[in-house]
Amino acid sequence: MDRLYHVLEAQQFDIDLIDAIFFTAQEMEQVVQHYGSNILNRRVMATLFYEPSTRTRLSFESAMTRLGGGVITTESAQEFSSAAKGETLEDTIRVVAGYSDVIVLRHYESGASNRAAAVAGIPVINAGDGAGQHPTQALLDLFTIQREIGRLQKITVALVGDLANGRTVRSLCYLLAKYEGVKMYFVAPEMVRMKDDIKEYLQRHQVPFEEVEDLHEVARQADVVYQTRIQKERFGERTGEYEQARGRYIVDRSVMDCMQEYAVVMHPLPRVDEIDPEVDADPRAAYFRQAHNGLYVRMALLRMILA
Ligand code: CP
């Protein structure tokens, strides 16, 4: 089995390693159905979350528990860990590394996981670093596309919403770029368009993409419509810009009516109002299945890192 150590950014994965993770994730689904395993017995995972989370923290904690390991955790670490007393991230990581075998870190600063990995001495998993990356989300997104569409090559993916601040779409672009025949459409309000670093990366790797305004037109062509939330927390004082961006692109019945029968809508969640709840009952609404897949993919990562 391929060995993993840190999980810091989507670019670190190649197709063979992604295949190995997905193969293990399928095995993990069987493990869950049989009420877990003891493969990570006596191993300890520390989850350090400096930003809010439901899915990432709880799915990692569920994953570790289902594999027989233990969990120590700090949510709202900015407030409830010794960061509140002025401790540096590096010092916190050095200390927590002495209590655990792997650290899962969510932080508000881009690059925080790399800083943590530099001093940890144990594996660090980036669970979202500011507007930087969210590689484990991108892996579960790709796993979901594979399951829902049946392939990862020759697909058309429309990435919609806050593409400037959305770390999930940034990581997903890096992963999708590895597959032949992928075409991406970027559909975003003016003030939150995809950043140049990702566009330059795609150009350098000859991955076709287009920035477009008409969501309905793109929905006709897409295998996957990947909607994202406008990230209010990244706008700071610019509340006017946030209000302008919010509501510009909503996935509702009219968008679903444009989509192919086999196509799917995905969303990393949480959503606010960018997917109309009336869409939830449509079998093409894959976002809750997507969130559940996160458990299997994170179990696979922990197993490959620690077992
Ligand atoms: N998709 C995601 O990262 O969700 P949480 O913020 O709830 O972890």
Tab-separated table of C-alpha atoms and ligand atoms in Angstrom:
chain	number	residue	atom	x	y	z
A	1	MET	CA	0.000	0.000	0.000
A	2	ASP	CA	1.197	3.537	-0.734
A	3	ARG	CA	2.335	5.317	2.402
A	4	LEU	CA	1.213	8.811	3.167
A	5	TYR	CA	2.663	11.187	5.725
A	6	HIS	CA	1.499	14.818	5.684
A	7	VAL	CA	-1.615	15.868	3.731
A	8	LEU	CA	-1.002	19.543	3.005
A	9	GLU	CA	-2.056	20.410	-0.533
A	10	ALA	CA	-3.837	18.808	-3.474
A	11	GLN	CA	-0.787	19.048	-5.748
A	12	GLN	CA	1.014	16.394	-3.676
A	13	PHE	CA	-1.252	13.612	-4.994
A	14	ASP	CA	-0.759	11.724	-8.246
A	15	ILE	CA	-3.342	9.533	-9.960
A	16	ASP	CA	-1.885	6.266	-8.594
A	17	LEU	CA	-2.069	7.545	-5.026
A	18	ILE	CA	-5.597	8.881	-5.563
A	19	ASP	CA	-6.621	5.454	-6.910
A	20	ALA	CA	-5.118	3.800	-3.833
A	21	ILE	CA	-7.010	6.179	-1.530
A	22	PHE	CA	-10.288	5.507	-3.354
A	23	PHE	CA	-9.725	1.748	-3.261
A	24	THR	CA	-9.144	1.962	0.484
A	25	ALA	CA	-12.166	4.265	0.896
A	26	GLN	CA	-14.364	1.585	-0.684
A	27	GLU	CA	-12.973	-0.933	1.800
A	28	MET	CA	-13.715	1.547	4.575
A	29	GLU	CA	-17.372	1.641	3.574
A	30	GLN	CA	-17.469	-2.102	4.234
A	31	VAL	CA	-15.731	-1.554	7.581
A	32	VAL	CA	-18.429	0.948	8.577
A	33	GLN	CA	-21.153	-1.480	7.557
A	34	HIS	CA	-19.550	-4.084	9.832
A	35	TYR	CA	-19.397	-1.670	12.800
A	36	GLY	CA	-15.781	-0.657	12.535
A	37	SER	CA	-12.333	-2.112	13.008
A	38	ASN	CA	-9.483	-2.016	15.524
A	39	ILE	CA	-6.780	-1.331	12.969
A	40	LEU	CA	-5.819	1.981	14.622
A	41	ASN	CA	-6.180	0.667	18.169
A	42	ARG	CA	-4.192	2.824	20.652
A	43	ARG	CA	-3.448	5.493	18.038
A	44	VAL	CA	-4.496	9.025	18.924
A	45	MET	CA	-5.643	11.779	16.560
A	46	ALA	CA	-5.653	15.426	17.682
A	47	THR	CA	-8.126	17.707	15.930
A	48	LEU	CA	-7.158	21.379	16.334
A	49	PHE	CA	-9.795	23.638	14.804
A	50	TYR	CA	-9.248	27.423	14.867
A	51	GLU	CA	-12.268	27.955	12.563
A	52	PRO	CA	-15.794	26.500	12.771
A	53	SER	CA	-16.556	23.111	11.246
A	54	THR	CA	-19.225	20.443	11.288
A	55	ARG	CA	-18.334	17.990	8.536
A	56	THR	CA	-14.558	17.975	8.540
A	57	ARG	CA	-14.024	17.729	12.295
A	58	LEU	CA	-16.828	15.269	12.993
A	59	SER	CA	-16.087	13.053	9.997
A	60	PHE	CA	-12.402	12.862	10.976
A	61	GLU	CA	-13.381	12.079	14.553
A	62	SER	CA	-15.910	9.492	13.433
A	63	ALA	CA	-13.303	8.011	11.063
A	64	MET	CA	-10.740	7.613	13.849
A	65	THR	CA	-13.323	6.177	16.239
A	66	ARG	CA	-14.575	3.677	13.656
A	67	LEU	CA	-10.990	2.512	13.125
A	68	GLY	CA	-10.531	1.882	16.834
A	69	GLY	CA	-8.360	4.909	17.597
A	70	GLY	CA	-8.769	7.694	20.117
A	71	VAL	CA	-9.471	11.394	19.627
A	72	ILE	CA	-8.365	14.508	21.514
A	73	THR	CA	-9.909	17.695	20.267
A	74	THR	CA	-10.067	21.472	20.535
A	75	GLU	CA	-12.825	23.257	18.692
A	76	SER	CA	-12.795	27.051	18.679
A	77	ALA	CA	-9.064	26.726	19.382
A	78	GLN	CA	-8.525	30.467	18.985
A	79	GLU	CA	-10.732	30.941	22.039
A	80	PHE	CA	-10.392	27.719	24.033
A	81	SER	CA	-6.763	26.661	23.493
A	82	SER	CA	-3.709	28.483	24.833
A	83	ALA	CA	-3.694	30.508	21.600
A	84	ALA	CA	-5.977	32.776	23.642
A	85	LYS	CA	-3.007	33.395	25.968
A	86	GLY	CA	-0.724	34.241	23.060
A	87	GLU	CA	0.861	30.854	22.344
A	88	THR	CA	2.194	30.534	18.804
A	89	LEU	CA	0.831	27.906	16.439
A	90	GLU	CA	4.285	26.317	16.311
A	91	ASP	CA	4.487	25.925	20.095
A	92	THR	CA	0.977	24.486	20.271
A	93	ILE	CA	1.823	21.963	17.555
A	94	ARG	CA	5.094	20.938	19.263
A	95	VAL	CA	3.154	20.236	22.466
A	96	VAL	CA	0.141	18.489	20.898
A	97	ALA	CA	2.504	16.310	18.835
A	98	GLY	CA	3.658	14.818	22.136
A	99	TYR	CA	0.110	13.724	22.927
A	100	SER	CA	-0.946	12.289	19.568
A	101	ASP	CA	0.069	10.352	16.450
A	102	VAL	CA	-1.509	12.624	13.840
A	103	ILE	CA	-2.750	16.230	13.924
A	104	VAL	CA	-5.736	17.432	11.896
A	105	LEU	CA	-5.524	21.221	11.696
A	106	ARG	CA	-8.016	23.834	10.529
A	107	HIS	CA	-6.682	27.366	10.688
A	108	TYR	CA	-7.671	30.816	9.447
A	109	GLU	CA	-4.264	31.502	7.848
A	110	SER	CA	-3.257	30.170	4.451
A	111	GLY	CA	-0.079	28.109	4.872
A	112	ALA	CA	-0.714	27.300	8.550
A	113	SER	CA	-0.567	23.533	7.943
A	114	ASN	CA	2.819	23.841	6.277
A	115	ARG	CA	4.066	25.792	9.314
A	116	ALA	CA	2.655	23.068	11.566
A	117	ALA	CA	4.200	20.273	9.500
A	118	ALA	CA	7.607	21.932	9.729
A	119	VAL	CA	7.709	21.509	13.521
A	120	ALA	CA	5.315	18.621	14.296
A	121	GLY	CA	7.499	15.544	13.892
A	122	ILE	CA	4.260	13.596	13.276
A	123	PRO	CA	1.866	13.696	10.283
A	124	VAL	CA	-0.225	16.844	9.845
A	125	ILE	CA	-3.452	16.907	7.833
A	126	ASN	CA	-4.625	20.235	6.438
A	127	ALA	CA	-8.355	20.454	7.229
A	128	GLY	CA	-8.650	23.891	5.611
A	129	ASP	CA	-6.221	26.808	5.868
A	130	GLY	CA	-7.898	30.178	5.383
A	131	ALA	CA	-8.530	30.827	1.709
A	132	GLY	CA	-5.686	28.444	0.842
A	133	GLN	CA	-6.597	24.788	0.391
A	134	HIS	CA	-8.781	21.982	1.716
A	135	PRO	CA	-7.184	18.875	0.187
A	136	THR	CA	-9.197	16.206	2.016
A	137	GLN	CA	-12.416	17.892	0.851
A	138	ALA	CA	-11.125	17.821	-2.731
A	139	LEU	CA	-10.340	14.107	-2.411
A	140	LEU	CA	-13.856	13.353	-1.206
A	141	ASP	CA	-15.242	15.567	-3.965
A	142	LEU	CA	-13.305	13.609	-6.570
A	143	PHE	CA	-14.398	10.306	-4.987
A	144	THR	CA	-17.997	11.527	-5.227
A	145	ILE	CA	-17.619	12.488	-8.903
A	146	GLN	CA	-16.164	9.044	-9.623
A	147	ARG	CA	-19.116	7.405	-7.885
A	148	GLU	CA	-21.827	9.615	-9.328
A	149	ILE	CA	-20.609	10.076	-12.914
A	150	GLY	CA	-18.592	6.860	-13.208
A	151	ARG	CA	-15.358	8.440	-14.464
A	152	LEU	CA	-12.907	11.253	-13.850
A	153	GLN	CA	-11.638	11.664	-17.392
A	154	LYS	CA	-13.475	13.626	-20.079
A	155	ILE	CA	-15.790	15.431	-17.691
A	156	THR	CA	-17.071	18.984	-17.659
A	157	VAL	CA	-17.244	20.657	-14.264
A	158	ALA	CA	-18.852	24.032	-13.558
A	159	LEU	CA	-17.398	25.643	-10.420
A	160	VAL	CA	-19.833	28.241	-9.143
A	161	GLY	CA	-19.906	30.913	-6.424
A	162	ASP	CA	-17.052	32.248	-4.302
A	163	LEU	CA	-14.082	31.040	-6.318
A	164	ALA	CA	-11.673	33.607	-4.836
A	165	ASN	CA	-12.102	32.581	-1.211
A	166	GLY	CA	-13.298	29.006	-1.625
A	167	ARG	CA	-10.435	26.728	-0.600
A	168	THR	CA	-12.374	23.634	-1.692
A	169	VAL	CA	-12.576	24.767	-5.317
A	170	ARG	CA	-8.909	25.685	-5.341
A	171	SER	CA	-7.900	22.192	-4.183
A	172	LEU	CA	-10.415	20.567	-6.532
A	173	CYS	CA	-8.948	22.414	-9.541
A	174	TYR	CA	-5.504	20.999	-8.744
A	175	LEU	CA	-6.912	17.460	-8.575
A	176	LEU	CA	-9.144	17.704	-11.658
A	177	ALA	CA	-6.168	19.026	-13.635
A	178	LYS	CA	-4.558	15.586	-13.360
A	179	TYR	CA	-7.195	13.889	-15.530
A	180	GLU	CA	-7.372	13.784	-19.322
A	181	GLY	CA	-10.115	15.666	-21.076
A	182	VAL	CA	-11.389	17.667	-18.101
A	183	LYS	CA	-12.979	21.011	-18.951
A	184	MET	CA	-13.790	23.580	-16.261
A	185	TYR	CA	-16.171	26.519	-16.295
A	186	PHE	CA	-15.801	29.227	-13.655
A	187	VAL	CA	-19.057	31.018	-12.818
A	188	ALA	CA	-18.506	33.693	-10.170
A	189	PRO	CA	-19.588	37.205	-9.251
A	190	GLU	CA	-17.043	39.798	-10.405
A	191	MET	CA	-15.529	40.413	-6.943
A	192	VAL	CA	-14.895	36.704	-6.174
A	193	ARG	CA	-13.549	35.363	-9.446
A	194	MET	CA	-11.001	32.554	-9.527
A	195	LYS	CA	-7.548	33.815	-8.587
A	196	ASP	CA	-4.702	34.069	-11.072
A	197	ASP	CA	-2.504	31.421	-9.404
A	198	ILE	CA	-5.038	28.685	-10.222
A	199	LYS	CA	-5.665	30.009	-13.744
A	200	GLU	CA	-1.920	30.130	-14.422
A	201	TYR	CA	-1.532	26.576	-13.079
A	202	LEU	CA	-4.283	25.328	-15.409
A	203	GLN	CA	-2.767	27.167	-18.380
A	204	ARG	CA	0.666	25.734	-17.606
A	205	HIS	CA	-0.821	22.220	-17.512
A	206	GLN	CA	-2.926	22.819	-20.640
A	207	VAL	CA	-6.218	22.282	-18.853
A	208	PRO	CA	-9.019	24.102	-20.658
A	209	PHE	CA	-11.193	26.495	-18.660
A	210	GLU	CA	-13.561	29.366	-19.375
A	211	GLU	CA	-14.910	32.139	-17.185
A	212	VAL	CA	-18.606	32.576	-17.987
A	213	GLU	CA	-21.581	34.502	-16.643
A	214	ASP	CA	-24.600	32.410	-17.637
A	215	LEU	CA	-25.126	29.592	-15.111
A	216	HIS	CA	-28.102	28.177	-17.023
A	217	GLU	CA	-26.089	27.841	-20.227
A	218	VAL	CA	-23.219	26.119	-18.414
A	219	ALA	CA	-25.636	23.818	-16.557
A	220	ARG	CA	-26.693	22.371	-19.945
A	221	GLN	CA	-23.131	21.233	-20.657
A	222	ALA	CA	-21.860	20.239	-17.216
A	223	ASP	CA	-21.522	16.749	-15.803
A	224	VAL	CA	-21.047	18.371	-12.400
A	225	VAL	CA	-22.331	21.709	-11.123
A	226	TYR	CA	-20.194	22.404	-8.042
A	227	GLN	CA	-21.876	25.215	-6.127
A	228	THR	CA	-20.152	27.064	-3.266
A	229	ARG	CA	-21.142	29.521	-0.536
A	230	ILE	CA	-20.153	33.175	-0.708
A	231	GLN	CA	-17.768	33.245	2.260
A	232	LYS	CA	-19.013	36.111	4.384
A	233	GLU	CA	-16.209	35.600	6.920
A	234	ARG	CA	-13.570	36.499	4.304
A	235	PHE	CA	-15.154	39.860	3.396
A	236	GLY	CA	-14.417	41.610	6.740
A	237	GLU	CA	-15.757	45.183	6.602
A	238	ARG	CA	-16.736	44.867	2.919
A	239	THR	CA	-20.337	43.976	3.713
A	240	GLY	CA	-21.621	45.784	0.616
A	241	GLU	CA	-19.517	43.592	-1.651
A	242	TYR	CA	-20.722	40.495	0.195
A	243	GLU	CA	-24.363	41.483	-0.318
A	244	GLN	CA	-23.682	42.107	-4.010
A	245	ALA	CA	-22.058	38.689	-4.472
A	246	ARG	CA	-24.631	36.777	-2.454
A	247	GLY	CA	-27.658	35.728	-4.427
A	248	ARG	CA	-26.016	36.272	-7.828
A	249	TYR	CA	-25.938	32.550	-8.628
A	250	ILE	CA	-28.555	30.246	-7.068
A	251	VAL	CA	-29.066	26.612	-8.029
A	252	ASP	CA	-32.840	26.281	-8.164
A	253	ARG	CA	-35.433	24.402	-10.171
A	254	SER	CA	-34.742	26.486	-13.278
A	255	VAL	CA	-31.067	25.440	-13.221
A	256	MET	CA	-31.981	21.795	-12.595
A	257	ASP	CA	-34.310	21.913	-15.588
A	258	CYS	CA	-31.313	22.804	-17.779
A	259	MET	CA	-29.116	19.969	-16.508
A	260	GLN	CA	-28.638	16.561	-18.096
A	261	GLU	CA	-30.468	13.605	-16.529
A	262	TYR	CA	-27.212	12.020	-15.379
A	263	ALA	CA	-25.503	15.220	-14.165
A	264	VAL	CA	-25.142	16.080	-10.472
A	265	VAL	CA	-25.102	19.114	-8.208
A	266	MET	CA	-22.402	19.092	-5.558
A	267	HIS	CA	-21.570	21.501	-2.730
A	268	PRO	CA	-18.939	21.175	0.018
A	269	LEU	CA	-21.512	22.533	2.495
A	270	PRO	CA	-22.523	24.369	4.592
A	271	ARG	CA	-24.950	26.125	2.271
A	272	VAL	CA	-26.757	29.325	3.090
A	273	ASP	CA	-29.133	30.200	0.265
A	274	GLU	CA	-27.148	29.318	-2.873
A	275	ILE	CA	-29.026	26.037	-3.393
A	276	ASP	CA	-32.790	26.236	-3.094
A	277	PRO	CA	-33.986	23.516	-0.659
A	278	GLU	CA	-36.556	22.463	-3.274
A	279	VAL	CA	-33.603	20.946	-5.171
A	280	ASP	CA	-32.815	18.538	-2.301
A	281	ALA	CA	-35.398	15.970	-3.389
A	282	ASP	CA	-33.979	15.773	-6.921
A	283	PRO	CA	-31.879	12.575	-7.275
A	284	ARG	CA	-29.215	14.687	-8.975
A	285	ALA	CA	-28.651	16.597	-5.714
A	286	ALA	CA	-25.516	14.776	-4.566
A	287	TYR	CA	-24.321	17.073	-1.770
A	288	PHE	CA	-25.462	15.004	1.204
A	289	ARG	CA	-24.080	11.815	-0.374
A	290	GLN	CA	-20.886	13.824	-0.941
A	291	ALA	CA	-20.681	14.735	2.767
A	292	HIS	CA	-21.165	11.077	3.736
A	293	ASN	CA	-18.362	10.022	1.395
A	294	GLY	CA	-16.081	12.225	3.490
A	295	LEU	CA	-16.150	9.624	6.247
A	296	TYR	CA	-14.829	6.846	3.982
A	297	VAL	CA	-12.153	9.013	2.377
A	298	ARG	CA	-10.937	10.302	5.763
A	299	MET	CA	-10.890	6.748	7.167
A	300	ALA	CA	-8.781	5.760	4.164
A	301	LEU	CA	-6.365	8.639	4.745
A	302	LEU	CA	-5.965	7.835	8.449
A	303	ARG	CA	-5.442	4.174	7.684
A	304	MET	CA	-2.845	4.900	5.012
A	305	ILE	CA	-1.018	7.377	7.247
A	306	LEU	CA	-1.090	5.423	10.511
A	307	ALA	CA	-1.620	1.695	9.924
B	1	CP	N1	-16.996	21.235	3.769
B	1	CP	C1	-16.505	21.621	4.981
B	1	CP	O1	-15.302	21.868	5.152
B	1	CP	O2	-17.448	21.708	5.959
B	1	CP	P1	-17.170	22.122	7.473
B	1	CP	O3	-16.751	23.583	7.454
B	1	CP	O4	-18.467	21.895	8.184
B	1	CP	O5	-16.050	21.271	7.991
